[in-house]
mmCIF file of C-alpha atoms in Angstrom:
data_model
loop_
_atom_site.group_PDB
_atom_site.id
_atom_site.type_symbol
_atom_site.label_atom_id
_atom_site.label_comp_id
_atom_site.label_asym_id
_atom_site.label_seq_id
_atom_site.Cartn_x
_atom_site.Cartn_y
_atom_site.Cartn_z
ATOM 1 C CA MET A 1 9.170 0.487 50.116
ATOM 2 C CA ASN A 2 11.240 1.703 47.295
ATOM 3 C CA ALA A 3 9.686 -1.199 45.509
ATOM 4 C CA LEU A 4 6.123 -0.187 46.276
ATOM 5 C CA ARG A 5 7.000 3.407 45.054
ATOM 6 C CA ARG A 6 8.356 1.919 41.994
ATOM 7 C CA LEU A 7 4.710 0.202 41.513
ATOM 8 C CA LEU A 8 2.886 3.575 42.816
ATOM 9 C CA ALA A 9 4.899 5.605 39.948
ATOM 10 C CA ALA A 10 3.355 3.143 37.559
ATOM 11 C CA PRO A 11 -0.521 3.101 37.832
ATOM 12 C CA SER A 12 -0.862 1.922 34.416
ATOM 13 C CA LEU A 13 0.262 -1.326 35.643
ATOM 14 C CA ILE A 14 -2.045 -1.250 38.490
ATOM 15 C CA VAL A 15 -4.891 -0.707 36.127
ATOM 16 C CA LEU A 16 -3.244 -3.589 34.040
ATOM 17 C CA ALA A 17 -3.263 -5.843 36.943
ATOM 18 C CA VAL A 18 -6.786 -5.043 38.070
ATOM 19 C CA ALA A 19 -8.243 -5.495 34.312
ATOM 20 C CA ALA A 20 -6.181 -8.759 34.388
ATOM 21 C CA GLY A 21 -8.135 -9.960 37.435
ATOM 22 C CA LEU A 22 -11.319 -8.944 37.098
ATOM 23 C CA LEU A 23 -12.313 -9.373 33.098
ATOM 24 C CA PRO A 24 -11.508 -12.747 33.031
ATOM 25 C CA ALA A 25 -13.487 -13.559 36.041
ATOM 26 C CA LEU A 26 -16.306 -11.446 34.718
ATOM 27 C CA ALA A 27 -16.353 -13.282 31.464
ATOM 28 C CA ALA A 28 -16.385 -16.990 33.232
ATOM 29 C CA GLY A 29 -19.161 -15.860 35.702
ATOM 30 C CA ALA A 30 -21.056 -14.579 32.223
ATOM 31 C CA PHE A 31 -20.352 -17.941 30.383
ATOM 32 C CA ALA A 32 -21.413 -20.108 33.498
ATOM 33 C CA ARG A 33 -24.465 -18.096 33.931
ATOM 34 C CA ARG A 34 -25.390 -18.718 30.377
ATOM 35 C CA SER A 35 -24.599 -22.278 30.460
ATOM 36 C CA ALA A 36 -26.586 -22.895 33.222
ATOM 37 C CA ALA A 37 -29.525 -20.951 32.049
ATOM 38 C CA LEU A 38 -29.290 -23.223 28.931
ATOM 39 C CA ALA A 39 -29.454 -26.213 30.755
ATOM 40 C CA LEU A 40 -31.893 -25.769 33.410
ATOM 41 C CA GLY A 41 -34.236 -23.687 31.046
ATOM 42 C CA PRO A 42 -37.225 -22.382 33.112
ATOM 43 C CA PHE A 43 -36.063 -24.080 36.369
ATOM 44 C CA ALA A 44 -32.564 -21.540 36.231
ATOM 45 C CA THR A 45 -32.905 -19.316 39.454
ATOM 46 C CA LEU A 46 -29.401 -18.269 39.861
ATOM 47 C CA ASP A 47 -28.022 -15.718 42.156
ATOM 48 C CA ASP A 48 -24.529 -14.756 42.066
ATOM 49 C CA GLY A 49 -23.670 -15.721 45.355
ATOM 50 C CA HIS A 50 -23.913 -19.280 44.724
ATOM 51 C CA LEU A 51 -23.277 -19.226 40.975
ATOM 52 C CA LEU A 52 -20.194 -22.162 41.566
ATOM 53 C CA ALA A 53 -22.457 -24.108 43.773
ATOM 54 C CA TYR A 54 -25.071 -24.038 40.772
ATOM 55 C CA VAL A 55 -22.514 -24.905 38.228
ATOM 56 C CA VAL A 56 -21.441 -27.840 40.349
ATOM 57 C CA GLU A 57 -25.018 -29.113 40.546
ATOM 58 C CA MET A 58 -25.330 -28.463 36.757
ATOM 59 C CA VAL A 59 -22.388 -30.507 36.007
ATOM 60 C CA ALA A 60 -23.790 -33.702 38.030
ATOM 61 C CA ASP A 61 -27.132 -33.481 36.625
ATOM 62 C CA HIS A 62 -26.139 -32.337 33.324
ATOM 63 C CA PRO A 63 -22.944 -34.287 31.951
ATOM 64 C CA SER A 64 -22.614 -32.648 28.442
ATOM 65 C CA VAL A 65 -21.821 -29.394 30.082
ATOM 66 C CA VAL A 66 -18.919 -30.644 32.108
ATOM 67 C CA LEU A 67 -16.407 -29.426 29.496
ATOM 68 C CA PRO A 68 -17.404 -25.962 28.801
ATOM 69 C CA ALA A 69 -18.678 -25.407 32.572
ATOM 70 C CA THR A 70 -15.237 -26.573 33.853
ATOM 71 C CA THR A 71 -12.852 -25.484 31.251
ATOM 72 C CA VAL A 72 -13.769 -21.868 31.347
ATOM 73 C CA PRO A 73 -13.718 -21.001 34.901
ATOM 74 C CA ALA A 74 -10.157 -22.728 35.019
ATOM 75 C CA ALA A 75 -8.869 -20.624 32.076
ATOM 76 C CA ALA A 76 -10.197 -17.424 33.979
ATOM 77 C CA ALA A 77 -8.099 -18.388 36.739
ATOM 78 C CA VAL A 78 -4.926 -18.988 34.793
ATOM 79 C CA VAL A 79 -5.084 -16.278 31.813
ATOM 80 C CA PRO A 80 -4.027 -13.123 34.101
ATOM 81 C CA ALA A 81 -1.052 -14.904 35.696
ATOM 82 C CA VAL A 82 -0.317 -16.150 32.204
ATOM 83 C CA LEU A 83 -0.745 -12.493 30.797
ATOM 84 C CA LEU A 84 1.500 -10.743 33.318
ATOM 85 C CA PHE A 85 4.072 -13.076 32.613
ATOM 86 C CA ALA A 86 3.679 -12.872 28.959
ATOM 87 C CA LEU A 87 4.159 -9.131 29.293
ATOM 88 C CA THR A 88 7.207 -9.370 31.632
ATOM 89 C CA GLY A 89 9.397 -7.255 29.621
ATOM 90 C CA GLY A 90 7.076 -4.284 29.265
ATOM 91 C CA ILE A 91 6.422 -4.507 32.858
ATOM 92 C CA VAL A 92 9.920 -4.504 34.125
ATOM 93 C CA GLU A 93 10.574 -1.578 31.813
ATOM 94 C CA ARG A 94 7.672 0.641 33.385
ATOM 95 C CA LEU A 95 9.108 -0.346 36.859
ATOM 96 C CA ARG A 96 12.217 0.942 35.858
ATOM 97 C CA GLY A 97 10.797 4.362 34.901
ATOM 98 C CA ARG A 98 11.311 3.652 31.285
ATOM 99 C CA ALA A 99 9.149 3.902 28.153
ATOM 100 C CA GLY A 100 8.731 1.403 25.400
ATOM 101 C CA PHE A 101 6.044 -0.799 26.764
ATOM 102 C CA GLY A 102 5.083 -2.905 23.520
ATOM 103 C CA ALA A 103 8.778 -3.021 22.537
ATOM 104 C CA ALA A 104 10.118 -4.408 25.648
ATOM 105 C CA VAL A 105 7.648 -7.069 25.636
ATOM 106 C CA PHE A 106 8.258 -8.395 22.322
ATOM 107 C CA GLY A 107 12.047 -7.901 22.833
ATOM 108 C CA ALA A 108 12.175 -9.859 26.210
ATOM 109 C CA LEU A 109 9.505 -12.374 25.481
ATOM 110 C CA PRO A 110 11.788 -15.162 24.170
ATOM 111 C CA ALA A 111 14.161 -15.073 26.701
ATOM 112 C CA VAL A 112 11.465 -14.887 29.694
ATOM 113 C CA LEU A 113 10.089 -18.146 28.152
ATOM 114 C CA VAL A 114 13.338 -19.856 27.895
ATOM 115 C CA GLN A 115 14.343 -18.737 31.455
ATOM 116 C CA GLY A 116 10.829 -19.805 32.698
ATOM 117 C CA VAL A 117 11.545 -23.191 31.484
ATOM 118 C CA TYR A 118 14.905 -23.413 32.988
ATOM 119 C CA HIS A 119 13.501 -21.767 36.368
ATOM 120 C CA LEU A 120 10.892 -24.614 36.513
ATOM 121 C CA VAL A 121 13.507 -27.401 36.282
ATOM 122 C CA LEU A 122 15.646 -25.725 38.904
ATOM 123 C CA ARG A 123 12.423 -25.267 41.176
ATOM 124 C CA ALA A 124 11.652 -28.856 40.856
ATOM 125 C CA VAL A 125 15.256 -29.702 41.882
ATOM 126 C CA PHE A 126 15.172 -27.219 44.772
ATOM 127 C CA LEU A 127 11.926 -28.405 46.167
ATOM 128 C CA LEU A 128 13.149 -32.108 45.765
ATOM 129 C CA LEU A 129 16.338 -31.452 47.553
ATOM 130 C CA VAL A 130 14.481 -29.397 50.481
ATOM 131 C CA PHE A 131 11.411 -32.302 50.497
ATOM 132 C CA LEU A 132 14.328 -34.823 51.253
ATOM 133 C CA ALA A 133 16.063 -32.752 53.524
ATOM 134 C CA VAL A 134 12.956 -32.100 55.734
ATOM 135 C CA GLY A 135 11.613 -35.340 55.311
ATOM 136 C CA PRO A 136 12.571 -36.952 58.508
ATOM 137 C CA ALA A 137 11.641 -33.867 60.598
ATOM 138 C CA PRO A 138 8.035 -33.400 62.123
ATOM 139 C CA LYS A 139 5.045 -32.250 59.872
ATOM 140 C CA ALA A 140 4.918 -28.915 61.933
ATOM 141 C CA VAL A 141 8.441 -28.237 60.969
ATOM 142 C CA ALA A 142 8.726 -29.861 57.611
ATOM 143 C CA TYR A 143 5.418 -28.376 55.927
ATOM 144 C CA PRO A 144 6.671 -24.835 56.951
ATOM 145 C CA LEU A 145 9.884 -25.173 55.385
ATOM 146 C CA LEU A 146 8.607 -26.701 52.029
ATOM 147 C CA GLY A 147 6.016 -23.625 52.306
ATOM 148 C CA LEU A 148 9.269 -21.350 52.751
ATOM 149 C CA ALA A 149 11.075 -22.965 49.946
ATOM 150 C CA TYR A 150 8.408 -22.536 47.543
ATOM 151 C CA LEU A 151 8.056 -18.952 48.547
ATOM 152 C CA LEU A 152 11.680 -18.524 47.879
ATOM 153 C CA SER A 153 11.332 -20.149 44.443
ATOM 154 C CA LEU A 154 8.594 -17.457 43.755
ATOM 155 C CA HIS A 155 10.790 -14.591 44.169
ATOM 156 C CA ALA A 156 14.064 -16.601 42.366
ATOM 157 C CA SER A 157 11.301 -16.799 39.541
ATOM 158 C CA ASP A 158 10.892 -13.050 39.479
ATOM 159 C CA VAL A 159 14.796 -12.161 39.816
ATOM 160 C CA THR A 160 15.032 -14.517 36.527
ATOM 161 C CA ARG A 161 12.416 -12.850 34.786
ATOM 162 C CA VAL A 162 13.893 -9.410 35.525
ATOM 163 C CA ARG A 163 17.403 -10.517 34.464
ATOM 164 C CA ALA A 164 15.803 -12.160 31.028
ATOM 165 C CA THR A 165 14.976 -8.516 30.205
ATOM 166 C CA ASP A 166 18.339 -7.109 29.914
ATOM 167 C CA ALA A 167 19.615 -7.233 26.360
ATOM 168 C CA THR A 168 22.954 -9.281 27.071
ATOM 169 C CA ALA A 169 24.036 -12.270 25.511
ATOM 170 C CA GLY A 170 24.014 -14.674 28.462
ATOM 171 C CA ARG A 171 20.238 -14.097 28.817
ATOM 172 C CA PHE A 172 19.215 -17.381 27.141
ATOM 173 C CA HIS A 173 21.774 -19.482 29.286
ATOM 174 C CA PRO A 174 20.438 -21.620 32.175
ATOM 175 C CA ARG A 175 23.439 -19.955 34.459
ATOM 176 C CA LEU A 176 21.119 -17.014 34.776
ATOM 177 C CA ALA A 177 18.151 -18.964 36.031
ATOM 178 C CA PHE A 178 20.629 -20.860 38.741
ATOM 179 C CA ALA A 179 22.111 -17.338 39.398
ATOM 180 C CA ALA A 180 18.902 -16.013 40.271
ATOM 181 C CA PHE A 181 18.431 -18.734 42.984
ATOM 182 C CA ARG A 182 21.818 -18.191 44.007
ATOM 183 C CA GLU A 183 21.317 -14.222 44.355
ATOM 184 C CA VAL A 184 17.731 -15.156 46.583
ATOM 185 C CA LEU A 185 19.636 -17.564 48.658
ATOM 186 C CA THR A 186 22.557 -15.920 49.887
ATOM 187 C CA ARG A 187 22.187 -12.134 49.048
ATOM 188 C CA LYS A 188 20.069 -9.419 50.405
ATOM 189 C CA PRO A 189 18.028 -11.065 52.842
ATOM 190 C CA ALA A 190 15.742 -8.083 53.612
ATOM 191 C CA ALA A 191 14.687 -7.890 50.016
ATOM 192 C CA THR A 192 14.198 -11.847 50.151
ATOM 193 C CA ALA A 193 12.198 -11.576 53.347
ATOM 194 C CA THR A 194 10.054 -8.729 51.556
ATOM 195 C CA ALA A 195 9.276 -10.909 48.438
ATOM 196 C CA VAL A 196 8.394 -14.024 50.584
ATOM 197 C CA GLY A 197 5.901 -12.024 52.478
ATOM 198 C CA LEU A 198 4.408 -10.696 49.320
ATOM 199 C CA GLY A 199 4.519 -14.068 48.197
ATOM 200 C CA PHE A 200 2.793 -15.528 50.969
ATOM 201 C CA ALA A 201 -0.002 -12.531 50.636
ATOM 202 C CA THR A 202 -0.519 -13.422 47.147
ATOM 203 C CA LEU A 203 -1.154 -17.077 47.824
ATOM 204 C CA VAL A 204 -3.553 -15.997 50.909
ATOM 205 C CA ALA A 205 -5.726 -13.649 48.444
ATOM 206 C CA ALA A 206 -5.634 -16.400 46.077
ATOM 207 C CA ALA A 207 -7.220 -18.696 48.574
ATOM 208 C CA ALA A 208 -9.746 -16.092 50.017
ATOM 209 C CA ALA A 209 -10.726 -15.455 46.263
ATOM 210 C CA GLY A 210 -11.360 -19.122 45.841
ATOM 211 C CA TYR A 211 -13.021 -19.578 48.865
ATOM 212 C CA LEU A 212 -15.524 -16.791 48.570
ATOM 213 C CA ALA A 213 -16.269 -17.944 44.983
ATOM 214 C CA VAL A 214 -17.261 -21.290 45.955
ATOM 215 C CA ALA A 215 -18.878 -20.072 49.307
ATOM 216 C CA GLY A 216 -21.112 -17.621 47.862
ATOM 217 C CA ALA A 217 -23.685 -15.488 49.613
ATOM 218 C CA PRO A 218 -23.771 -13.466 51.850
ATOM 219 C CA THR A 219 -20.582 -12.451 50.348
ATOM 220 C CA PRO A 220 -21.344 -10.748 47.229
ATOM 221 C CA PRO A 221 -19.289 -12.192 44.027
ATOM 222 C CA VAL A 222 -17.514 -8.820 43.332
ATOM 223 C CA ALA A 223 -15.730 -9.543 46.847
ATOM 224 C CA ALA A 224 -13.919 -12.490 45.342
ATOM 225 C CA ARG A 225 -13.203 -10.948 42.062
ATOM 226 C CA GLY A 226 -11.653 -7.956 43.912
ATOM 227 C CA ILE A 227 -9.504 -9.946 46.500
ATOM 228 C CA ALA A 228 -8.091 -11.761 43.111
ATOM 229 C CA ALA A 229 -7.532 -8.323 41.711
ATOM 230 C CA VAL A 230 -5.597 -7.177 45.020
ATOM 231 C CA GLY A 231 -3.673 -10.606 44.541
ATOM 232 C CA MET A 232 -2.656 -9.771 41.235
ATOM 233 C CA CYS A 233 -1.345 -6.289 42.184
ATOM 234 C CA ILE A 234 0.709 -7.937 45.274
ATOM 235 C CA GLY A 235 2.189 -10.026 42.801
ATOM 236 C CA LEU A 236 3.148 -6.757 40.559
ATOM 237 C CA TRP A 237 4.777 -5.770 43.932
ATOM 238 C CA ARG A 238 6.603 -8.942 44.515
ATOM 239 C CA LEU A 239 8.063 -8.110 41.113
ATOM 240 C CA ALA A 240 8.906 -4.575 41.791
ATOM 241 C CA VAL A 241 11.119 -6.068 44.804
ATOM 242 C CA ALA A 242 13.066 -7.827 42.361
ATOM 243 C CA VAL A 243 13.785 -4.989 40.060
ATOM 244 C CA GLU A 244 15.056 -3.104 43.095
ATOM 245 C CA ARG A 245 17.231 -5.397 44.337
ATOM 246 C CA GLU A 246 18.836 -5.627 40.650
ATOM 247 C CA THR A 247 19.198 -2.121 40.540
ATOM 248 C CA ALA A 248 20.008 -1.007 44.299
#
């Protein structure tokens, strides 16, 4: 719960996560609505509950709008995660109870980007090894283990990002990303279990938001956007777990 207290002690981060989750979705929805209205003309009778369904139908009937109608919603789904990743330095500083958000963002960004690349390579190797190890097992066993491996790699990514914000000479070295995996797999199992649970909750929130956005009515569109924003907050909580395990 110390990680949660860290997050609650920085309400500006919660506001940031909610804004990052809601604003791109609102912009994408407005763009999709406008594109549909232009394509369908006087026949555009759209309700927010089925907006994505209308977009799919519009794309099928009007191929010329495929690019804008698909690119903008896809970007809206990616932008929040990319934004919070880029702001890692400032977010970690706030979770540590320190000031200087802007300076921390720019100071840590190069190392965070470099370590992000290292981590992706190690994640691919890690997941491949797990896949090869569980391949002979029944699907009922193999799939959950692969899912667990992915969630562990998410926490390793958080630990890597936190360590990359420290102004040390080794923060550009690949051993930092490797050490984060070793930390997650061999030390502080309680923190790792918490992060895995939060990672699973993040995926559930993303899946629920996507389902509600596609299913539409009777669920209001704000529900999907709200769940997406909650997922962003859970992601910050997961990062706070990494901060806590590095300072405890």
